[in-house]
Amino acid sequence: MKNWNVILGVDVSKLTLDISCAAHNLHLKIENSSKGFGLFKKWCNGNAFDLKDTLVVLEFTGGYEYRFIQFCESQRIAYTRISGLEIKNSMGMIRGKNDQVDAFRISRYGEEKIKRLTPSKPLDVNMIMLKQLLSFRKRLVRERAGLDSTLKERKHMYGVNNTDLVIRIILGKIKSNNKYIQDVEQEIIKLIKTSEGLLQNYRILTSIKGIGKVNAWMTLAYTENFNLFADARKYAVYVGVIPFERSSGTSVKGRPRVSHMAQKELKQELNQAAKTAMAHDPEIIAYAERKLQSKCYKLVLNNVKFKLILRIFSLIKRGEMYVENYKRAA
C-alpha cells in the first residue's frame, strides 16, 4: 500500500473548486477550468507538495468533477471519489456548512480513512459519453412530458381540435422530440455494443425481470460498469434503499429510515423495476407477499429494490444471466 504524504480534499461545484489540506491548514479556491487547474499546480509547487505522493479525495457530483479528474490523470495525480453520504456519516454531528469547510472535512476524512482508500481507476470515455447521452435523453423526455401536459390542458380548457395553431405546434414539437429520443437511444445501444464488457453486463441486467433498458443503462452509467462500488450494499446506500438506525440510549428509539442523501433518479427508476418484478417475477411475488403480512407496502417496495440490487451484483460478479427458478448445486 502506497503511503501518501499529502491528502487534499476537494469540494466540487459547477464553476469553482475548493481545495484544502487539513494537515497544513491550507485552502485554495479556483475556477473549475484549465486556468484554475494551472493555479492549483502552482499552489502545490509553492507549498512543496510532491504531486506523485499526493492523493486527491472528492465526492461524486454527477459530472462537475470530470474536467478536474481529466487534469489529474494528465498530471498523474492519484484521486479517489467517495459517496457524499459516506463522508457525512463519518463526521458525526457537524455545525456550519460552506464550500471551504466542506473541503477541509473531505481532506480530514481522507486522512482518517487513508488505510482503506485506494485510487480510482482512470476515466472510461464510454462512461462519460453514456452519462451525457442519458442526461440529454432525460431532458428530452421531460420536455415531451411538459408539452403533452400543455396539449391536454389546452384541449380541456378551450375545446380546440388539432387544427388549432398552438395544438399543431405542440404536436410537431412532440413528434420531433420522439424522433430525437429514438436517435439518442440508438446511439446509446451503439455505444454499448462497442465494448464487450458493457454489452455483456447490459445483457445480464436486462435478463432480470423488472430491469428494463433505461434502468440497465443508468445502472451501467452510475456504477461505471460496476467499477465504482465494491459490493451491492455500498451501491444500495448510494441509491438510498438502505435504512439507517435512529436510536440513542433508552430515550431515542426512532424507526430506521433511508437517507435523503441519495441518487434520487436511480431510486425512482428502481421503484418502477421493483413494481414490475412484484407483478411478474414469481420469486419476488412470493417474497413480497410474505413481507406484506407484517410490513406496509412502501417498506416492502424498498425491500424488493434492495433484493434486486443484490441480484444484480451477484449475477454481474458471476457473469451469468438471470434464470427463473434457478437452484444452486448442493
Tab-separated table of C-alpha atoms in Angstrom:
chain	number	residue	atom	x	y	z
A	1	MET	CA	0.000	0.000	0.000
A	2	LYS	CA	1.372	3.403	-1.022
A	3	ASN	CA	1.992	5.992	1.688
A	4	TRP	CA	0.573	9.368	0.697
A	5	ASN	CA	2.423	12.403	2.058
A	6	VAL	CA	-0.377	14.839	1.220
A	7	ILE	CA	-4.168	14.377	1.321
A	8	LEU	CA	-6.193	17.052	-0.452
A	9	GLY	CA	-9.966	17.388	-0.042
A	10	VAL	CA	-11.823	18.911	-2.990
A	11	ASP	CA	-15.353	20.322	-2.833
A	12	VAL	CA	-16.627	20.463	-6.418
A	13	SER	CA	-19.227	22.798	-7.888
A	14	LYS	CA	-20.138	23.740	-11.434
A	15	LEU	CA	-17.930	26.838	-11.585
A	16	THR	CA	-15.390	26.500	-8.772
A	17	LEU	CA	-13.256	24.055	-6.800
A	18	ASP	CA	-12.406	24.461	-3.108
A	19	ILE	CA	-9.198	22.568	-2.340
A	20	SER	CA	-7.964	22.086	1.221
A	21	CYS	CA	-5.139	20.351	3.042
A	22	ALA	CA	-6.323	19.844	6.624
A	23	ALA	CA	-2.904	18.686	7.861
A	24	HIS	CA	-1.308	22.016	6.900
A	25	ASN	CA	-4.431	24.183	7.338
A	26	LEU	CA	-4.233	25.373	3.726
A	27	HIS	CA	-7.043	26.294	1.355
A	28	LEU	CA	-7.331	27.320	-2.285
A	29	LYS	CA	-10.385	28.371	-4.313
A	30	ILE	CA	-10.045	28.169	-8.101
A	31	GLU	CA	-12.162	28.158	-11.239
A	32	ASN	CA	-13.287	24.744	-12.445
A	33	SER	CA	-11.342	25.294	-15.668
A	34	SER	CA	-7.913	24.871	-17.243
A	35	LYS	CA	-6.888	28.282	-15.897
A	36	GLY	CA	-7.832	27.210	-12.364
A	37	PHE	CA	-6.016	23.894	-12.703
A	38	GLY	CA	-2.847	25.779	-13.597
A	39	LEU	CA	-3.183	27.843	-10.393
A	40	PHE	CA	-3.699	24.623	-8.431
A	41	LYS	CA	-0.432	23.208	-9.775
A	42	LYS	CA	1.432	26.403	-8.844
A	43	TRP	CA	-0.148	26.302	-5.355
A	44	CYS	CA	1.056	22.724	-4.861
A	45	ASN	CA	4.576	23.618	-6.012
A	46	GLY	CA	4.604	26.679	-3.757
A	47	ASN	CA	3.734	24.529	-0.755
A	48	ALA	CA	6.282	21.838	-1.694
A	49	PHE	CA	3.586	19.198	-2.340
A	50	ASP	CA	5.015	16.394	-4.453
A	51	LEU	CA	2.092	15.532	-6.734
A	52	LYS	CA	3.407	11.974	-7.137
A	53	ASP	CA	2.828	11.441	-3.403
A	54	THR	CA	-0.475	13.334	-3.228
A	55	LEU	CA	-3.953	11.776	-3.048
A	56	VAL	CA	-6.942	13.906	-4.042
A	57	VAL	CA	-10.250	12.999	-2.341
A	58	LEU	CA	-13.501	14.294	-3.829
A	59	GLU	CA	-17.213	13.498	-3.824
A	60	PHE	CA	-19.391	12.207	-6.640
A	61	THR	CA	-21.142	15.221	-8.139
A	62	GLY	CA	-22.744	13.752	-11.238
A	63	GLY	CA	-20.289	15.235	-13.717
A	64	TYR	CA	-18.879	18.541	-12.459
A	65	GLU	CA	-15.700	16.786	-11.333
A	66	TYR	CA	-14.817	15.268	-14.714
A	67	ARG	CA	-12.690	18.142	-16.052
A	68	PHE	CA	-10.602	18.185	-12.882
A	69	ILE	CA	-10.247	14.402	-12.973
A	70	GLN	CA	-9.028	14.607	-16.570
A	71	PHE	CA	-6.431	17.145	-15.412
A	72	CYS	CA	-5.356	14.848	-12.550
A	73	GLU	CA	-4.923	11.948	-14.972
A	74	SER	CA	-2.897	14.089	-17.374
A	75	GLN	CA	-0.597	15.067	-14.469
A	76	ARG	CA	-0.582	11.531	-12.989
A	77	ILE	CA	-2.131	12.757	-9.736
A	78	ALA	CA	-3.904	9.969	-7.832
A	79	TYR	CA	-7.517	10.622	-6.894
A	80	THR	CA	-10.437	8.793	-5.342
A	81	ARG	CA	-14.161	9.578	-5.488
A	82	ILE	CA	-16.273	8.968	-2.378
A	83	SER	CA	-20.024	8.996	-1.790
A	84	GLY	CA	-21.158	12.204	-0.058
A	85	LEU	CA	-23.304	10.153	2.328
A	86	GLU	CA	-20.291	8.098	3.411
A	87	ILE	CA	-18.327	11.261	4.187
A	88	LYS	CA	-21.228	12.832	6.056
A	89	ASN	CA	-21.837	9.723	8.184
A	90	SER	CA	-18.158	9.623	9.175
A	91	MET	CA	-18.285	13.157	10.605
A	92	GLY	CA	-20.922	12.725	13.295
A	93	MET	CA	-22.576	15.972	14.397
A	94	ILE	CA	-21.380	18.978	12.414
A	95	ARG	CA	-22.117	22.694	12.654
A	96	GLY	CA	-21.985	25.130	9.781
A	97	LYS	CA	-21.509	24.490	6.091
A	98	ASN	CA	-19.770	26.202	3.200
A	99	ASP	CA	-17.503	25.111	0.366
A	100	GLN	CA	-14.269	25.812	2.232
A	101	VAL	CA	-15.442	23.983	5.352
A	102	ASP	CA	-16.620	21.046	3.235
A	103	ALA	CA	-13.231	20.822	1.511
A	104	PHE	CA	-11.462	20.676	4.895
A	105	ARG	CA	-13.867	17.978	6.061
A	106	ILE	CA	-13.218	15.909	2.950
A	107	SER	CA	-9.458	16.269	3.478
A	108	ARG	CA	-9.832	15.236	7.118
A	109	TYR	CA	-11.929	12.247	6.043
A	110	GLY	CA	-9.135	11.189	3.674
A	111	GLU	CA	-6.544	11.419	6.456
A	112	GLU	CA	-8.681	9.319	8.811
A	113	LYS	CA	-9.539	6.652	6.230
A	114	ILE	CA	-6.218	6.593	4.395
A	115	LYS	CA	-5.532	2.930	5.183
A	116	ARG	CA	-8.568	1.750	3.224
A	117	LEU	CA	-8.672	4.343	0.437
A	118	THR	CA	-7.403	3.293	-2.962
A	119	PRO	CA	-7.007	5.492	-6.052
A	120	SER	CA	-9.847	5.345	-8.555
A	121	LYS	CA	-9.319	3.747	-11.935
A	122	PRO	CA	-8.778	6.060	-14.942
A	123	LEU	CA	-11.904	7.538	-16.507
A	124	ASP	CA	-13.628	5.447	-19.150
A	125	VAL	CA	-14.512	7.582	-22.182
A	126	ASN	CA	-17.517	5.325	-22.856
A	127	MET	CA	-18.876	6.035	-19.370
A	128	ILE	CA	-18.580	9.792	-19.832
A	129	MET	CA	-20.419	9.636	-23.159
A	130	LEU	CA	-23.071	7.282	-21.759
A	131	LYS	CA	-23.829	9.705	-18.914
A	132	GLN	CA	-24.011	12.618	-21.334
A	133	LEU	CA	-26.451	10.766	-23.591
A	134	LEU	CA	-28.617	9.713	-20.646
A	135	SER	CA	-28.652	13.270	-19.294
A	136	PHE	CA	-29.751	14.656	-22.675
A	137	ARG	CA	-32.360	11.910	-23.069
A	138	LYS	CA	-33.797	12.833	-19.657
A	139	ARG	CA	-34.085	16.458	-20.752
A	140	LEU	CA	-35.916	15.451	-23.933
A	141	VAL	CA	-38.283	13.156	-22.031
A	142	ARG	CA	-39.129	15.880	-19.513
A	143	GLU	CA	-39.694	18.390	-22.283
A	144	ARG	CA	-42.015	15.943	-24.033
A	145	ALA	CA	-43.948	15.356	-20.825
A	146	GLY	CA	-44.396	19.125	-20.382
A	147	LEU	CA	-45.635	19.515	-23.952
A	148	ASP	CA	-48.047	16.617	-23.531
A	149	SER	CA	-49.435	18.198	-20.361
A	150	THR	CA	-49.892	21.553	-22.126
A	151	LEU	CA	-51.630	19.790	-25.018
A	152	LYS	CA	-54.169	18.070	-22.761
A	153	GLU	CA	-54.766	21.226	-20.731
A	154	ARG	CA	-55.425	23.372	-23.817
A	155	LYS	CA	-57.848	20.842	-25.317
A	156	HIS	CA	-59.695	20.536	-21.994
A	157	MET	CA	-59.919	24.274	-21.257
A	158	TYR	CA	-60.682	25.614	-24.722
A	159	GLY	CA	-62.239	22.664	-26.526
A	160	VAL	CA	-59.957	23.141	-29.536
A	161	ASN	CA	-59.001	20.430	-32.009
A	162	ASN	CA	-55.860	19.570	-33.963
A	163	THR	CA	-56.441	22.445	-36.428
A	164	ASP	CA	-55.649	24.988	-33.686
A	165	LEU	CA	-52.286	26.690	-34.323
A	166	VAL	CA	-50.931	26.119	-30.796
A	167	ILE	CA	-52.026	22.474	-30.874
A	168	ARG	CA	-50.316	21.955	-34.245
A	169	ILE	CA	-47.089	23.479	-32.966
A	170	ILE	CA	-47.163	21.322	-29.812
A	171	LEU	CA	-47.849	18.161	-31.808
A	172	GLY	CA	-44.963	18.993	-34.140
A	173	LYS	CA	-42.574	19.508	-31.208
A	174	ILE	CA	-43.712	16.240	-29.576
A	175	LYS	CA	-43.118	14.397	-32.854
A	176	SER	CA	-39.640	15.916	-33.109
A	177	ASN	CA	-38.842	15.006	-29.505
A	178	ASN	CA	-39.925	11.417	-30.084
A	179	LYS	CA	-37.540	11.252	-33.050
A	180	TYR	CA	-34.668	12.792	-31.034
A	181	ILE	CA	-35.258	10.409	-28.104
A	182	GLN	CA	-35.165	7.480	-30.518
A	183	ASP	CA	-31.916	8.796	-32.045
A	184	VAL	CA	-30.303	9.152	-28.597
A	185	GLU	CA	-31.381	5.646	-27.571
A	186	GLN	CA	-29.938	4.195	-30.771
A	187	GLU	CA	-26.663	5.996	-30.033
A	188	ILE	CA	-26.640	4.512	-26.506
A	189	ILE	CA	-27.101	0.993	-27.882
A	190	LYS	CA	-24.382	1.642	-30.458
A	191	LEU	CA	-22.000	2.819	-27.717
A	192	ILE	CA	-22.710	-0.238	-25.537
A	193	LYS	CA	-22.031	-2.556	-28.462
A	194	THR	CA	-18.540	-1.084	-28.904
A	195	SER	CA	-17.478	-2.570	-25.550
A	196	GLU	CA	-17.653	-6.311	-24.909
A	197	GLY	CA	-17.737	-5.733	-21.137
A	198	LEU	CA	-20.558	-3.204	-21.353
A	199	LEU	CA	-22.576	-5.376	-23.718
A	200	GLN	CA	-22.206	-8.460	-21.543
A	201	ASN	CA	-23.308	-6.630	-18.398
A	202	TYR	CA	-26.184	-4.963	-20.274
A	203	ARG	CA	-27.448	-8.392	-21.342
A	204	ILE	CA	-27.192	-9.683	-17.778
A	205	LEU	CA	-29.092	-6.685	-16.398
A	206	THR	CA	-31.927	-6.907	-18.912
A	207	SER	CA	-32.298	-10.632	-18.260
A	208	ILE	CA	-33.567	-9.754	-14.756
A	209	LYS	CA	-37.324	-9.330	-14.534
A	210	GLY	CA	-38.148	-5.720	-13.795
A	211	ILE	CA	-34.905	-4.291	-15.171
A	212	GLY	CA	-35.676	-2.608	-18.480
A	213	LYS	CA	-33.318	-0.938	-20.923
A	214	VAL	CA	-33.359	2.511	-19.260
A	215	ASN	CA	-32.740	1.046	-15.805
A	216	ALA	CA	-29.898	-1.043	-17.245
A	217	TRP	CA	-28.333	1.973	-18.963
A	218	MET	CA	-28.458	4.047	-15.785
A	219	THR	CA	-27.037	1.233	-13.657
A	220	LEU	CA	-24.119	0.797	-16.064
A	221	ALA	CA	-23.500	4.550	-16.119
A	222	TYR	CA	-23.653	5.269	-12.388
A	223	THR	CA	-21.666	2.190	-11.363
A	224	GLU	CA	-19.279	2.913	-14.262
A	225	ASN	CA	-19.802	-0.643	-15.436
A	226	PHE	CA	-19.556	-1.929	-11.846
A	227	ASN	CA	-16.123	-0.440	-11.182
A	228	LEU	CA	-17.180	2.257	-8.691
A	229	PHE	CA	-18.834	0.166	-5.988
A	230	ALA	CA	-17.169	-2.768	-4.262
A	231	ASP	CA	-20.413	-4.501	-3.336
A	232	ALA	CA	-24.200	-4.344	-3.530
A	233	ARG	CA	-24.649	-2.753	-0.113
A	234	LYS	CA	-22.488	0.268	-0.935
A	235	TYR	CA	-24.445	0.816	-4.138
A	236	ALA	CA	-27.719	0.422	-2.228
A	237	VAL	CA	-26.583	3.150	0.190
A	238	TYR	CA	-25.735	5.396	-2.772
A	239	VAL	CA	-29.163	4.802	-4.315
A	240	GLY	CA	-30.900	5.279	-0.953
A	241	VAL	CA	-32.591	1.968	-0.194
A	242	ILE	CA	-30.696	1.030	2.986
A	243	PRO	CA	-32.437	2.203	6.192
A	244	PHE	CA	-30.245	3.627	8.963
A	245	GLU	CA	-30.915	3.185	12.672
A	246	ARG	CA	-32.129	6.214	14.642
A	247	SER	CA	-31.643	5.432	18.331
A	248	SER	CA	-29.703	6.648	21.327
A	249	GLY	CA	-29.703	5.107	24.820
A	250	THR	CA	-33.167	4.316	26.131
A	251	SER	CA	-34.957	7.551	25.251
A	252	VAL	CA	-34.471	7.878	21.483
A	253	LYS	CA	-35.809	4.927	19.515
A	254	GLY	CA	-36.776	6.160	16.083
A	255	ARG	CA	-37.802	3.877	13.273
A	256	PRO	CA	-34.939	3.123	10.831
A	257	ARG	CA	-35.197	5.323	7.749
A	258	VAL	CA	-33.448	5.628	4.424
A	259	SER	CA	-31.306	8.712	3.942
A	260	HIS	CA	-32.444	11.619	1.785
A	261	MET	CA	-28.830	11.940	0.581
A	262	ALA	CA	-29.230	9.521	-2.311
A	263	GLN	CA	-29.206	9.347	-6.087
A	264	LYS	CA	-32.927	10.105	-6.460
A	265	GLU	CA	-33.086	9.446	-10.197
A	266	LEU	CA	-31.707	5.915	-9.807
A	267	LYS	CA	-34.040	5.313	-6.883
A	268	GLN	CA	-37.040	6.377	-8.944
A	269	GLU	CA	-36.094	4.021	-11.762
A	270	LEU	CA	-35.680	1.193	-9.250
A	271	ASN	CA	-39.199	1.924	-7.991
A	272	GLN	CA	-40.580	1.011	-11.405
A	273	ALA	CA	-38.311	-2.038	-11.604
A	274	ALA	CA	-39.499	-3.263	-8.189
A	275	LYS	CA	-43.184	-2.785	-9.083
A	276	THR	CA	-42.713	-4.718	-12.321
A	277	ALA	CA	-40.869	-7.535	-10.515
A	278	MET	CA	-43.625	-7.697	-7.878
A	279	ALA	CA	-46.128	-8.238	-10.696
A	280	HIS	CA	-44.244	-10.677	-12.931
A	281	ASP	CA	-41.434	-12.452	-11.032
A	282	PRO	CA	-42.763	-15.491	-9.081
A	283	GLU	CA	-39.899	-15.419	-6.566
A	284	ILE	CA	-40.333	-11.678	-5.894
A	285	ILE	CA	-44.116	-12.072	-5.740
A	286	ALA	CA	-43.813	-14.749	-3.049
A	287	TYR	CA	-41.202	-12.693	-1.172
A	288	ALA	CA	-43.376	-9.554	-1.246
A	289	GLU	CA	-46.481	-11.435	-0.110
A	290	ARG	CA	-44.606	-12.759	2.933
A	291	LYS	CA	-43.290	-9.310	3.804
A	292	LEU	CA	-46.699	-7.650	3.367
A	293	GLN	CA	-48.056	-9.734	6.229
A	294	SER	CA	-46.001	-7.683	8.688
A	295	LYS	CA	-44.904	-4.554	6.782
A	296	CYS	CA	-46.550	-1.743	4.848
A	297	TYR	CA	-46.353	-1.625	1.046
A	298	LYS	CA	-43.784	1.198	0.983
A	299	LEU	CA	-41.321	-0.750	3.167
A	300	VAL	CA	-41.833	-3.917	1.145
A	301	LEU	CA	-41.203	-1.999	-2.072
A	302	ASN	CA	-37.920	-0.790	-0.584
A	303	ASN	CA	-37.024	-4.370	0.420
A	304	VAL	CA	-37.665	-5.511	-3.139
A	305	LYS	CA	-35.416	-2.757	-4.517
A	306	PHE	CA	-32.598	-3.962	-2.270
A	307	LYS	CA	-33.246	-7.553	-3.305
A	308	LEU	CA	-32.968	-6.530	-6.964
A	309	ILE	CA	-29.660	-4.770	-6.267
A	310	LEU	CA	-28.329	-7.898	-4.543
A	311	ARG	CA	-29.437	-9.974	-7.520
A	312	ILE	CA	-27.804	-7.551	-9.970
A	313	PHE	CA	-24.416	-7.570	-8.250
A	314	SER	CA	-24.478	-11.334	-7.727
A	315	LEU	CA	-25.152	-12.055	-11.408
A	316	ILE	CA	-22.623	-9.490	-12.624
A	317	LYS	CA	-19.956	-10.948	-10.330
A	318	ARG	CA	-20.633	-14.455	-11.675
A	319	GLY	CA	-21.084	-13.258	-15.261
A	320	GLU	CA	-24.370	-15.171	-15.551
A	321	MET	CA	-27.803	-14.375	-16.981
A	322	TYR	CA	-30.792	-14.496	-14.668
A	323	VAL	CA	-32.579	-17.843	-14.788
A	324	GLU	CA	-36.003	-18.154	-13.214
A	325	ASN	CA	-36.306	-20.812	-10.503
A	326	TYR	CA	-32.520	-21.325	-10.571
A	327	LYS	CA	-31.363	-23.786	-7.907
A	328	ARG	CA	-27.856	-23.851	-6.537
A	329	ALA	CA	-25.971	-27.127	-6.601
A	330	ALA	CA	-25.812	-28.892	-3.253
